[in-house]
Structures are given as C-alpha cells and as structure tokens.
Amino acid sequence: MKKLWAVLLVLALTGSAAFAKGGAAGKSSGGVTKGMDRKIVLGYSQSGAESEWRTACTNSVKAAAEEYNIELVFTDAQQKQENQLKAIRSFITRKVDIIAFTPVVSSGWEAVLQECKDAKIPVICVDRTIDGPDTLFTAFIGSDFKKEGVMSADWLVAYMEKIGRGSKDPLNVVELQGTVGAAAATDRQIGFMEVLAKYPNYKVIKTQTGNFTRAEGKQVMEAFLKSDGDQIDVLFAHNDDMAIGAIQAIEEYGRKPGEDIIIVSIDAVKGAFEAMMAGTLNASIECNPLLGPPVMETAVKILKGESVPKKVYSVDNTFDQSNAAAAFPTRKY
Ligand code: GZL
C-alpha cells in the first residue's frame, strides 16, 4: 500500500495531470466536494521563506490550490513557532474546513493540535513531522529526512574511495545544520552520523546551525575556516542554500570548493545544479518541494470522508557532477 502511495505521490510531484487534477475539487467542479455548496477553505501556515526550497514549496502549494479551486488562507511564520501557533488558532476561529502546516520545529504542537481536534478541523502536516502521537494529525506529506542523511553519507564515502581519499586517511568533516529542532535538521544529522560511525577515519570537527539560509551558512563557514581552515576535508550541509553560502566563504578563504573541500548537501534545487555544473558543489540529495498537488488531493479526500494514508513520502534521488548537467534541463524547481 505504501509503495502504491509512493508511486501516486511521484506522479503528483512530477505534475502528472492524472493525479494532480484527480481530486473531486478539480477546476471543473469549482472546488466543491459532495455535500458542500461552496469552495473548500484551507488554512496553511508555512514555516518561512528561508531558502530556494521553501519558495518552491510555497509556490507549489499556491499553484495547486488554484488548480483545485480551493480557497487558500496562506500565512508565513518567518521561522517563528509563535507565529504558527497564532495562525493555526486564527484558522480555528475562522472555521476553515481543513488546516495544513509545516512545523518549523518538531516540538510544542500538542495543545494547538488538540484545539483543532476539538474544533473538528482535520490537519495535514506538510514537509516536516512533529514529535508526539501521530493521532494529532490526519496525514503527513513530505520526505524521509533520515534517509536523506544516510544517502548523503553513502555518497560521500563512495566518492572519497573513488578519488583515493577514502577509508584510510583521517578525514575532517564540518557540518552546517539546519534550523535547530526542525525535523529536517535532526533527522538528516541522525542518518548521516549513523553511516559515518562505521568509518572511524571520518571525524566531525565542527558542527553548527546555519538555519537553512545562505547568509548564515556563509557566516558559519567563515568561522569554521578561521579556526580550522586548512584542516577541513569535507562539508556536509543540511541544505543547498547553506552550501552555496559556504562555497563563497571557501573561495574567499582561498581554498577550492569541490576539490580541496568536498561538499555534499541536500535539496537539489536549481542553485545546487548550477554549482555542481561549475564544479564547486560535489553532490546534492533531492528533497522534493512540489508538495502542493498531493496536499490538495489529500485535503479533498479527507473532506469527502475518504481514508488517506497516515504518512506519504516523496521519492528522493542523488545528483552529483556525473549526472547534474543531463538532469538540469528538466528540473521543475
Ligand atoms: C526539507 C525542508 C528544509 C529544506 C530547506 O523538507 O524542511 O527546509 O531542506 C528548507 O531548504 O529551509
């Protein structure tokens, strides 16, 4: 069943018309589901606008709401949980039909989600998961972040072997973490370190959050370079925006990103493909942000009283300098 949903989600994420417009609320039906004589109203609390990935996710949600003719009440929390709590409570007061949100951090949602339950408003977790029982939400649509961390480390170990800097030499790794407490950061780190634990010559000498932004990624990398500049062999960045900021810092420091310092990051946004084609980024693990269609499809099903899977994961691929140029022309974000 899970595989079937993964396939269906891939169809949605790749914009397959069949899946994307499949919901009963497609354009022709004016966004109305059976028993409803008006448009569905969906309240969405987006976590912020911190990265190229986040922008692609927001654009996908807005476009899909149009496509499904659903009235979208959109709020941007600017990466602050208190803004999300306020937004969700305003959705309850407004009596929206359904609520979706991307939790900026994983903890602190029990009370507000219980209020949604009490108000009989279903909730879809988009992109990031939350701590606590999954009875607090109806569905999760996003990526498997731990797997992305594992894929990053697996790629790194294989690549270092391939270029002859593999499992014998001591290799110093620095890590740019995403937002502290965000599932995407926590789980990517868990996956990455789980693999690296099997290779004792890899040593993480510095790790710090760059909050998923280009500017902070650059600032933190500058500090890493100041303290350990010539000792750094590898950078693992939890997203491409921080990796791109770090690349600028490495160049300004006088070392070659992608050669002196091997860099692996996550998201596979356009900027990452451009950096891989320029030779300054070595690999990026995909994390598909085109979540709009499956979110709207799921919202319609929930409101029609149909059952939906509790968790649906997008399929993520690995891109590096060997396949970036070929894939770039057809990338959707
Ligand atoms: C991942 C998402 C992360 C991206 C970052 O699904 O939550 O947040 O990796 C974004 O680019 O800021």
mmCIF file of C-alpha atoms and ligand atoms in Angstrom:
data_model
loop_
_atom_site.group_PDB
_atom_site.id
_atom_site.type_symbol
_atom_site.label_atom_id
_atom_site.label_comp_id
_atom_site.label_asym_id
_atom_site.label_seq_id
_atom_site.Cartn_x
_atom_site.Cartn_y
_atom_site.Cartn_z
ATOM 1 C CA MET A 1 0.000 0.000 0.000
ATOM 2 C CA LYS A 2 2.823 2.336 0.983
ATOM 3 C CA LYS A 3 4.565 1.632 -2.335
ATOM 4 C CA LEU A 4 1.378 2.452 -4.201
ATOM 5 C CA TRP A 5 1.159 5.795 -2.413
ATOM 6 C CA ALA A 6 4.826 6.467 -3.128
ATOM 7 C CA VAL A 7 4.093 5.900 -6.809
ATOM 8 C CA LEU A 8 0.969 8.063 -6.695
ATOM 9 C CA LEU A 9 2.913 10.785 -4.949
ATOM 10 C CA VAL A 10 5.680 10.617 -7.566
ATOM 11 C CA LEU A 11 3.013 11.128 -10.230
ATOM 12 C CA ALA A 12 1.734 14.129 -8.322
ATOM 13 C CA LEU A 13 5.172 15.561 -7.684
ATOM 14 C CA THR A 14 6.145 15.221 -11.311
ATOM 15 C CA GLY A 15 2.978 17.124 -12.204
ATOM 16 C CA SER A 16 1.179 14.184 -13.785
ATOM 17 C CA ALA A 17 -2.158 15.604 -14.847
ATOM 18 C CA ALA A 18 -3.985 12.399 -13.947
ATOM 19 C CA PHE A 19 -3.003 12.596 -10.273
ATOM 20 C CA ALA A 20 -2.723 16.367 -9.835
ATOM 21 C CA LYS A 21 -6.208 17.114 -11.165
ATOM 22 C CA GLY A 22 -7.688 13.829 -9.957
ATOM 23 C CA GLY A 23 -9.349 15.308 -6.875
ATOM 24 C CA ALA A 24 -13.123 15.890 -6.921
ATOM 25 C CA ALA A 25 -12.295 19.542 -6.493
ATOM 26 C CA GLY A 26 -10.618 19.900 -9.847
ATOM 27 C CA LYS A 27 -11.230 23.177 -11.700
ATOM 28 C CA SER A 28 -14.429 21.992 -13.355
ATOM 29 C CA SER A 29 -16.130 21.212 -10.032
ATOM 30 C CA GLY A 30 -15.340 24.676 -8.619
ATOM 31 C CA GLY A 31 -13.548 23.280 -5.638
ATOM 32 C CA VAL A 32 -16.729 21.921 -4.155
ATOM 33 C CA THR A 33 -16.896 18.407 -2.770
ATOM 34 C CA LYS A 34 -20.045 16.324 -2.358
ATOM 35 C CA GLY A 35 -22.390 17.824 0.231
ATOM 36 C CA MET A 36 -20.612 21.162 0.106
ATOM 37 C CA ASP A 37 -22.253 24.075 -1.678
ATOM 38 C CA ARG A 38 -19.146 26.261 -1.544
ATOM 39 C CA LYS A 39 -15.370 26.219 -2.096
ATOM 40 C CA ILE A 40 -13.172 24.347 0.345
ATOM 41 C CA VAL A 41 -11.295 26.766 2.629
ATOM 42 C CA LEU A 42 -7.816 25.527 3.572
ATOM 43 C CA GLY A 43 -5.670 27.394 6.100
ATOM 44 C CA TYR A 44 -1.924 26.873 5.526
ATOM 45 C CA SER A 45 0.785 28.010 7.929
ATOM 46 C CA GLN A 46 4.060 27.974 6.025
ATOM 47 C CA SER A 47 7.160 27.940 8.263
ATOM 48 C CA GLY A 48 9.045 30.730 6.500
ATOM 49 C CA ALA A 49 10.759 31.873 3.293
ATOM 50 C CA GLU A 50 14.346 30.998 4.244
ATOM 51 C CA SER A 51 15.500 29.065 1.194
ATOM 52 C CA GLU A 52 15.092 28.338 -2.507
ATOM 53 C CA TRP A 53 13.468 25.065 -1.455
ATOM 54 C CA ARG A 54 10.918 26.826 0.741
ATOM 55 C CA THR A 55 9.982 29.201 -2.063
ATOM 56 C CA ALA A 56 9.421 26.263 -4.407
ATOM 57 C CA CYS A 57 7.248 24.582 -1.756
ATOM 58 C CA THR A 58 5.160 27.732 -1.243
ATOM 59 C CA ASN A 59 4.724 28.229 -4.988
ATOM 60 C CA SER A 60 3.635 24.601 -5.359
ATOM 61 C CA VAL A 61 1.009 24.906 -2.605
ATOM 62 C CA LYS A 62 -0.377 28.167 -4.034
ATOM 63 C CA ALA A 63 -0.492 26.831 -7.603
ATOM 64 C CA ALA A 64 -2.173 23.597 -6.510
ATOM 65 C CA ALA A 65 -4.834 25.490 -4.524
ATOM 66 C CA GLU A 66 -5.617 27.383 -7.745
ATOM 67 C CA GLU A 67 -5.623 24.168 -9.735
ATOM 68 C CA TYR A 68 -8.017 22.514 -7.286
ATOM 69 C CA ASN A 69 -10.044 25.694 -6.957
ATOM 70 C CA ILE A 70 -9.570 25.655 -3.188
ATOM 71 C CA GLU A 71 -9.626 28.922 -1.215
ATOM 72 C CA LEU A 72 -6.161 29.126 0.374
ATOM 73 C CA VAL A 73 -5.632 31.193 3.509
ATOM 74 C CA PHE A 74 -1.815 31.447 3.445
ATOM 75 C CA THR A 75 0.408 32.682 6.289
ATOM 76 C CA ASP A 76 4.236 32.903 6.503
ATOM 77 C CA ALA A 77 5.562 32.412 10.056
ATOM 78 C CA GLN A 78 9.030 33.814 9.283
ATOM 79 C CA GLN A 79 10.523 30.753 11.012
ATOM 80 C CA LYS A 80 8.847 31.584 14.345
ATOM 81 C CA GLN A 81 6.738 28.915 16.058
ATOM 82 C CA GLU A 82 4.688 31.507 17.942
ATOM 83 C CA ASN A 83 3.529 32.909 14.603
ATOM 84 C CA GLN A 84 2.410 29.446 13.530
ATOM 85 C CA LEU A 85 0.502 28.878 16.755
ATOM 86 C CA LYS A 86 -1.271 32.224 16.239
ATOM 87 C CA ALA A 87 -2.040 31.413 12.598
ATOM 88 C CA ILE A 88 -3.487 27.977 13.397
ATOM 89 C CA ARG A 89 -5.681 29.457 16.141
ATOM 90 C CA SER A 90 -6.895 32.111 13.688
ATOM 91 C CA PHE A 91 -7.818 29.335 11.250
ATOM 92 C CA ILE A 92 -9.870 27.684 14.014
ATOM 93 C CA THR A 93 -11.644 30.958 14.794
ATOM 94 C CA ARG A 94 -12.309 31.429 11.101
ATOM 95 C CA LYS A 95 -13.740 27.878 10.997
ATOM 96 C CA VAL A 96 -11.721 26.818 7.928
ATOM 97 C CA ASP A 97 -12.569 23.376 6.557
ATOM 98 C CA ILE A 98 -9.048 21.984 6.915
ATOM 99 C CA ILE A 99 -5.647 23.116 8.198
ATOM 100 C CA ALA A 100 -2.216 22.353 6.783
ATOM 101 C CA PHE A 101 1.088 23.446 8.312
ATOM 102 C CA THR A 102 4.832 22.978 8.017
ATOM 103 C CA PRO A 103 6.066 22.792 11.648
ATOM 104 C CA VAL A 104 9.167 24.977 11.874
ATOM 105 C CA VAL A 105 10.304 22.803 14.804
ATOM 106 C CA SER A 106 9.118 19.346 15.870
ATOM 107 C CA SER A 107 8.014 20.025 19.461
ATOM 108 C CA GLY A 108 5.319 22.169 21.110
ATOM 109 C CA TRP A 109 2.271 21.337 18.967
ATOM 110 C CA GLU A 110 0.176 19.089 21.222
ATOM 111 C CA ALA A 111 -2.062 21.815 22.674
ATOM 112 C CA VAL A 112 -2.906 23.617 19.440
ATOM 113 C CA LEU A 113 -3.485 20.379 17.542
ATOM 114 C CA GLN A 114 -5.852 19.233 20.319
ATOM 115 C CA GLU A 115 -7.742 22.503 19.807
ATOM 116 C CA CYS A 116 -8.028 21.629 16.089
ATOM 117 C CA LYS A 117 -9.366 18.197 17.059
ATOM 118 C CA ASP A 118 -11.878 19.756 19.471
ATOM 119 C CA ALA A 119 -12.990 22.074 16.665
ATOM 120 C CA LYS A 120 -13.307 19.030 14.361
ATOM 121 C CA ILE A 121 -10.868 20.539 11.817
ATOM 122 C CA PRO A 122 -8.572 17.935 10.212
ATOM 123 C CA VAL A 123 -4.844 18.753 9.999
ATOM 124 C CA ILE A 124 -2.259 17.847 7.357
ATOM 125 C CA CYS A 125 1.445 18.059 8.305
ATOM 126 C CA VAL A 126 3.338 19.276 5.245
ATOM 127 C CA ASP A 127 7.078 18.714 4.678
ATOM 128 C CA ARG A 128 8.204 18.300 8.308
ATOM 129 C CA THR A 129 6.897 15.978 11.025
ATOM 130 C CA ILE A 130 6.178 16.687 14.690
ATOM 131 C CA ASP A 131 7.051 14.917 17.951
ATOM 132 C CA GLY A 132 4.228 13.233 19.783
ATOM 133 C CA PRO A 133 1.450 10.844 18.774
ATOM 134 C CA ASP A 134 0.508 10.828 15.105
ATOM 135 C CA THR A 135 -3.147 10.818 16.200
ATOM 136 C CA LEU A 136 -2.719 14.604 16.471
ATOM 137 C CA PHE A 137 -2.834 14.979 12.686
ATOM 138 C CA THR A 138 -4.703 13.243 9.876
ATOM 139 C CA ALA A 139 -1.902 12.951 7.305
ATOM 140 C CA PHE A 140 1.792 13.763 6.722
ATOM 141 C CA ILE A 141 3.175 14.505 3.266
ATOM 142 C CA GLY A 142 6.899 15.115 2.886
ATOM 143 C CA SER A 143 10.313 13.481 2.740
ATOM 144 C CA ASP A 144 12.195 10.910 4.794
ATOM 145 C CA PHE A 145 14.934 13.132 6.220
ATOM 146 C CA LYS A 146 16.869 10.364 7.963
ATOM 147 C CA LYS A 147 17.123 8.578 4.626
ATOM 148 C CA GLU A 148 18.425 11.769 3.027
ATOM 149 C CA GLY A 149 21.163 11.912 5.686
ATOM 150 C CA VAL A 150 22.070 8.282 5.004
ATOM 151 C CA MET A 151 22.110 8.937 1.236
ATOM 152 C CA SER A 152 24.444 11.928 1.780
ATOM 153 C CA ALA A 153 26.953 9.899 3.779
ATOM 154 C CA ASP A 154 26.723 6.867 1.484
ATOM 155 C CA TRP A 155 27.508 9.102 -1.480
ATOM 156 C CA LEU A 156 30.402 10.761 0.385
ATOM 157 C CA VAL A 157 32.072 7.501 1.445
ATOM 158 C CA ALA A 158 31.827 6.068 -2.066
ATOM 159 C CA TYR A 159 33.139 9.276 -3.653
ATOM 160 C CA MET A 160 36.121 9.590 -1.297
ATOM 161 C CA GLU A 161 37.037 5.974 -2.069
ATOM 162 C CA LYS A 162 36.736 6.720 -5.792
ATOM 163 C CA ILE A 163 39.111 9.700 -5.653
ATOM 164 C CA GLY A 164 41.595 7.840 -3.469
ATOM 165 C CA ARG A 165 40.951 9.834 -0.255
ATOM 166 C CA GLY A 166 38.933 7.055 1.235
ATOM 167 C CA SER A 167 38.824 4.905 4.257
ATOM 168 C CA LYS A 168 42.449 5.119 5.385
ATOM 169 C CA ASP A 169 43.324 8.825 5.787
ATOM 170 C CA PRO A 170 41.901 10.859 8.647
ATOM 171 C CA LEU A 171 39.146 12.997 7.123
ATOM 172 C CA ASN A 172 37.927 16.119 8.933
ATOM 173 C CA VAL A 173 34.256 16.923 8.406
ATOM 174 C CA VAL A 174 32.403 20.139 9.232
ATOM 175 C CA GLU A 175 28.598 20.211 9.332
ATOM 176 C CA LEU A 176 26.184 23.067 8.673
ATOM 177 C CA GLN A 177 22.983 22.070 10.458
ATOM 178 C CA GLY A 178 19.536 23.331 9.524
ATOM 179 C CA THR A 179 17.184 25.076 11.951
ATOM 180 C CA VAL A 180 17.729 23.741 15.484
ATOM 181 C CA GLY A 181 14.830 21.474 16.442
ATOM 182 C CA ALA A 182 13.484 21.099 12.911
ATOM 183 C CA ALA A 183 12.799 17.502 11.881
ATOM 184 C CA ALA A 184 14.708 18.105 8.636
ATOM 185 C CA ALA A 185 17.848 19.020 10.604
ATOM 186 C CA THR A 186 17.543 16.493 13.415
ATOM 187 C CA ASP A 187 16.875 13.501 11.188
ATOM 188 C CA ARG A 188 19.374 14.363 8.443
ATOM 189 C CA GLN A 189 22.084 14.536 11.084
ATOM 190 C CA ILE A 190 20.993 11.205 12.579
ATOM 191 C CA GLY A 191 21.122 9.489 9.197
ATOM 192 C CA PHE A 192 24.470 10.993 8.218
ATOM 193 C CA MET A 193 26.193 10.192 11.522
ATOM 194 C CA GLU A 194 24.772 6.641 11.576
ATOM 195 C CA VAL A 195 26.699 5.878 8.377
ATOM 196 C CA LEU A 196 29.847 7.780 9.339
ATOM 197 C CA ALA A 197 30.037 5.851 12.626
ATOM 198 C CA LYS A 198 31.056 2.856 10.520
ATOM 199 C CA TYR A 199 34.152 4.723 9.206
ATOM 200 C CA PRO A 200 36.381 5.772 12.135
ATOM 201 C CA ASN A 201 38.708 7.824 9.937
ATOM 202 C CA TYR A 202 35.903 10.407 9.423
ATOM 203 C CA LYS A 203 35.895 12.916 12.267
ATOM 204 C CA VAL A 204 33.307 15.691 12.641
ATOM 205 C CA ILE A 205 35.472 18.520 13.969
ATOM 206 C CA LYS A 206 32.823 21.289 13.894
ATOM 207 C CA THR A 207 29.035 21.371 13.687
ATOM 208 C CA GLN A 208 26.748 24.394 13.947
ATOM 209 C CA THR A 209 23.423 25.647 12.653
ATOM 210 C CA GLY A 210 23.241 27.946 9.675
ATOM 211 C CA ASN A 211 19.433 27.950 9.964
ATOM 212 C CA PHE A 212 18.960 26.770 6.368
ATOM 213 C CA THR A 213 19.924 30.190 4.997
ATOM 214 C CA ARG A 214 22.661 31.199 2.537
ATOM 215 C CA ALA A 215 23.826 34.158 4.634
ATOM 216 C CA GLU A 216 24.175 32.170 7.851
ATOM 217 C CA GLY A 217 25.752 29.261 6.016
ATOM 218 C CA LYS A 218 28.437 31.638 4.778
ATOM 219 C CA GLN A 219 28.970 33.235 8.205
ATOM 220 C CA VAL A 220 29.331 29.897 9.999
ATOM 221 C CA MET A 221 31.650 28.506 7.312
ATOM 222 C CA GLU A 222 33.824 31.623 7.683
ATOM 223 C CA ALA A 223 34.123 30.819 11.396
ATOM 224 C CA PHE A 224 34.963 27.166 10.632
ATOM 225 C CA LEU A 225 37.645 28.293 8.175
ATOM 226 C CA LYS A 226 39.056 30.793 10.670
ATOM 227 C CA SER A 227 39.570 28.049 13.282
ATOM 228 C CA ASP A 228 40.316 25.001 11.120
ATOM 229 C CA GLY A 229 40.645 26.293 7.554
ATOM 230 C CA ASP A 230 43.436 24.133 6.163
ATOM 231 C CA GLN A 231 42.349 21.020 8.109
ATOM 232 C CA ILE A 232 38.848 20.753 6.629
ATOM 233 C CA ASP A 233 38.372 17.946 4.071
ATOM 234 C CA VAL A 234 34.563 17.696 3.844
ATOM 235 C CA LEU A 235 31.488 19.897 4.325
ATOM 236 C CA PHE A 236 28.070 18.316 4.930
ATOM 237 C CA ALA A 237 25.341 20.966 4.637
ATOM 238 C CA HIS A 238 21.724 20.176 5.549
ATOM 239 C CA ASN A 239 20.553 22.243 2.571
ATOM 240 C CA ASP A 240 21.845 23.763 -0.655
ATOM 241 C CA ASP A 241 21.367 27.371 0.446
ATOM 242 C CA MET A 242 23.850 26.956 3.285
ATOM 243 C CA ALA A 243 26.201 25.018 0.987
ATOM 244 C CA ILE A 244 26.137 27.861 -1.564
ATOM 245 C CA GLY A 245 26.892 30.396 1.143
ATOM 246 C CA ALA A 246 29.729 28.203 2.384
ATOM 247 C CA ILE A 247 31.140 27.896 -1.145
ATOM 248 C CA GLN A 248 31.518 31.683 -1.254
ATOM 249 C CA ALA A 249 33.314 31.612 2.108
ATOM 250 C CA ILE A 250 35.681 28.850 0.976
ATOM 251 C CA GLU A 251 36.573 30.740 -2.214
ATOM 252 C CA GLU A 252 37.186 33.964 -0.265
ATOM 253 C CA TYR A 253 39.386 31.988 2.149
ATOM 254 C CA GLY A 254 41.497 30.799 -0.803
ATOM 255 C CA ARG A 255 40.655 27.096 -0.989
ATOM 256 C CA LYS A 256 38.826 25.336 -3.831
ATOM 257 C CA PRO A 257 35.261 24.196 -3.015
ATOM 258 C CA GLY A 258 34.525 20.854 -4.676
ATOM 259 C CA GLU A 259 38.233 19.959 -4.815
ATOM 260 C CA ASP A 260 40.135 20.906 -1.627
ATOM 261 C CA ILE A 261 36.899 20.632 0.356
ATOM 262 C CA ILE A 262 34.370 18.034 -0.833
ATOM 263 C CA ILE A 263 30.817 19.294 -0.346
ATOM 264 C CA VAL A 264 27.604 17.277 -0.121
ATOM 265 C CA SER A 265 24.257 18.916 0.592
ATOM 266 C CA ILE A 266 20.514 18.251 0.333
ATOM 267 C CA ASP A 267 17.540 19.670 -1.609
ATOM 268 C CA ALA A 268 18.808 19.556 -5.232
ATOM 269 C CA VAL A 269 17.412 22.998 -6.078
ATOM 270 C CA LYS A 270 18.452 24.864 -9.236
ATOM 271 C CA GLY A 271 21.303 26.660 -7.447
ATOM 272 C CA ALA A 272 22.775 23.302 -6.482
ATOM 273 C CA PHE A 273 22.715 22.078 -10.082
ATOM 274 C CA GLU A 274 24.463 25.265 -11.202
ATOM 275 C CA ALA A 275 27.134 24.758 -8.510
ATOM 276 C CA MET A 276 27.607 21.082 -9.424
ATOM 277 C CA MET A 277 27.983 22.018 -13.093
ATOM 278 C CA ALA A 278 30.506 24.695 -12.055
ATOM 279 C CA GLY A 279 32.439 22.086 -10.042
ATOM 280 C CA THR A 280 32.074 23.865 -6.681
ATOM 281 C CA LEU A 281 29.466 21.501 -5.197
ATOM 282 C CA ASN A 282 30.015 17.738 -5.394
ATOM 283 C CA ALA A 283 26.562 16.287 -4.708
ATOM 284 C CA SER A 284 23.048 17.170 -3.616
ATOM 285 C CA ILE A 285 20.408 14.727 -2.386
ATOM 286 C CA GLU A 286 16.955 15.583 -3.703
ATOM 287 C CA CYS A 287 14.142 16.602 -1.347
ATOM 288 C CA ASN A 288 11.091 17.291 -3.448
ATOM 289 C CA PRO A 289 9.275 20.552 -2.521
ATOM 290 C CA LEU A 290 6.441 20.130 -5.043
ATOM 291 C CA LEU A 291 4.015 19.105 -2.308
ATOM 292 C CA GLY A 292 1.066 21.239 -3.400
ATOM 293 C CA PRO A 293 -0.787 18.700 -5.554
ATOM 294 C CA PRO A 294 -0.683 15.799 -3.041
ATOM 295 C CA VAL A 295 -1.656 18.165 -0.216
ATOM 296 C CA MET A 296 -4.732 19.418 -2.080
ATOM 297 C CA GLU A 297 -5.608 15.912 -3.278
ATOM 298 C CA THR A 298 -5.386 14.650 0.301
ATOM 299 C CA ALA A 299 -7.434 17.582 1.630
ATOM 300 C CA VAL A 300 -10.257 16.811 -0.798
ATOM 301 C CA LYS A 301 -10.223 13.119 0.112
ATOM 302 C CA ILE A 302 -10.314 13.881 3.838
ATOM 303 C CA LEU A 303 -13.244 16.262 3.441
ATOM 304 C CA LYS A 304 -15.065 13.697 1.316
ATOM 305 C CA GLY A 305 -14.679 11.290 4.236
ATOM 306 C CA GLU A 306 -12.327 9.007 2.339
ATOM 307 C CA SER A 307 -9.480 7.312 4.212
ATOM 308 C CA VAL A 308 -5.924 8.523 3.474
ATOM 309 C CA PRO A 309 -2.521 7.052 4.445
ATOM 310 C CA LYS A 310 -1.094 8.500 7.662
ATOM 311 C CA LYS A 311 2.295 9.227 6.071
ATOM 312 C CA VAL A 312 3.269 9.627 2.420
ATOM 313 C CA TYR A 313 6.914 10.154 1.441
ATOM 314 C CA SER A 314 8.248 11.621 -1.785
ATOM 315 C CA VAL A 315 10.908 9.689 -3.698
ATOM 316 C CA ASP A 316 14.340 11.383 -3.471
ATOM 317 C CA ASN A 317 17.249 10.853 -5.884
ATOM 318 C CA THR A 318 21.021 11.557 -5.663
ATOM 319 C CA PHE A 319 22.573 14.112 -8.005
ATOM 320 C CA ASP A 320 26.292 14.781 -8.441
ATOM 321 C CA GLN A 321 28.708 16.101 -11.050
ATOM 322 C CA SER A 322 28.243 12.925 -13.113
ATOM 323 C CA ASN A 323 24.504 13.447 -13.774
ATOM 324 C CA ALA A 324 23.716 17.094 -12.949
ATOM 325 C CA ALA A 325 24.066 18.523 -16.468
ATOM 326 C CA ALA A 326 21.852 15.839 -18.012
ATOM 327 C CA ALA A 327 19.126 16.275 -15.389
ATOM 328 C CA PHE A 328 19.192 20.088 -15.147
ATOM 329 C CA PRO A 329 17.027 20.945 -18.207
ATOM 330 C CA THR A 330 14.041 19.019 -16.873
ATOM 331 C CA ARG A 331 14.222 20.108 -13.246
ATOM 332 C CA LYS A 332 10.992 21.712 -12.028
ATOM 333 C CA TYR A 333 12.456 23.802 -9.170
HETATM 334 C C1 GZL B 1 13.075 19.923 3.908
HETATM 335 C C2 GZL B 1 12.767 21.331 4.325
HETATM 336 C C3 GZL B 1 14.030 22.096 4.535
HETATM 337 C C4 GZL B 1 14.880 22.228 3.281
HETATM 338 C C5 GZL B 1 15.450 23.595 3.449
HETATM 339 O O1 GZL B 1 11.927 19.221 3.630
HETATM 340 O O2 GZL B 1 12.003 21.347 5.518
HETATM 341 O O3 GZL B 1 13.688 23.434 4.932
HETATM 342 O O4 GZL B 1 15.876 21.254 3.179
HETATM 343 C C6 GZL B 1 14.244 24.337 3.968
HETATM 344 O O5 GZL B 1 15.975 24.179 2.292
HETATM 345 O O6 GZL B 1 14.611 25.543 4.524
#
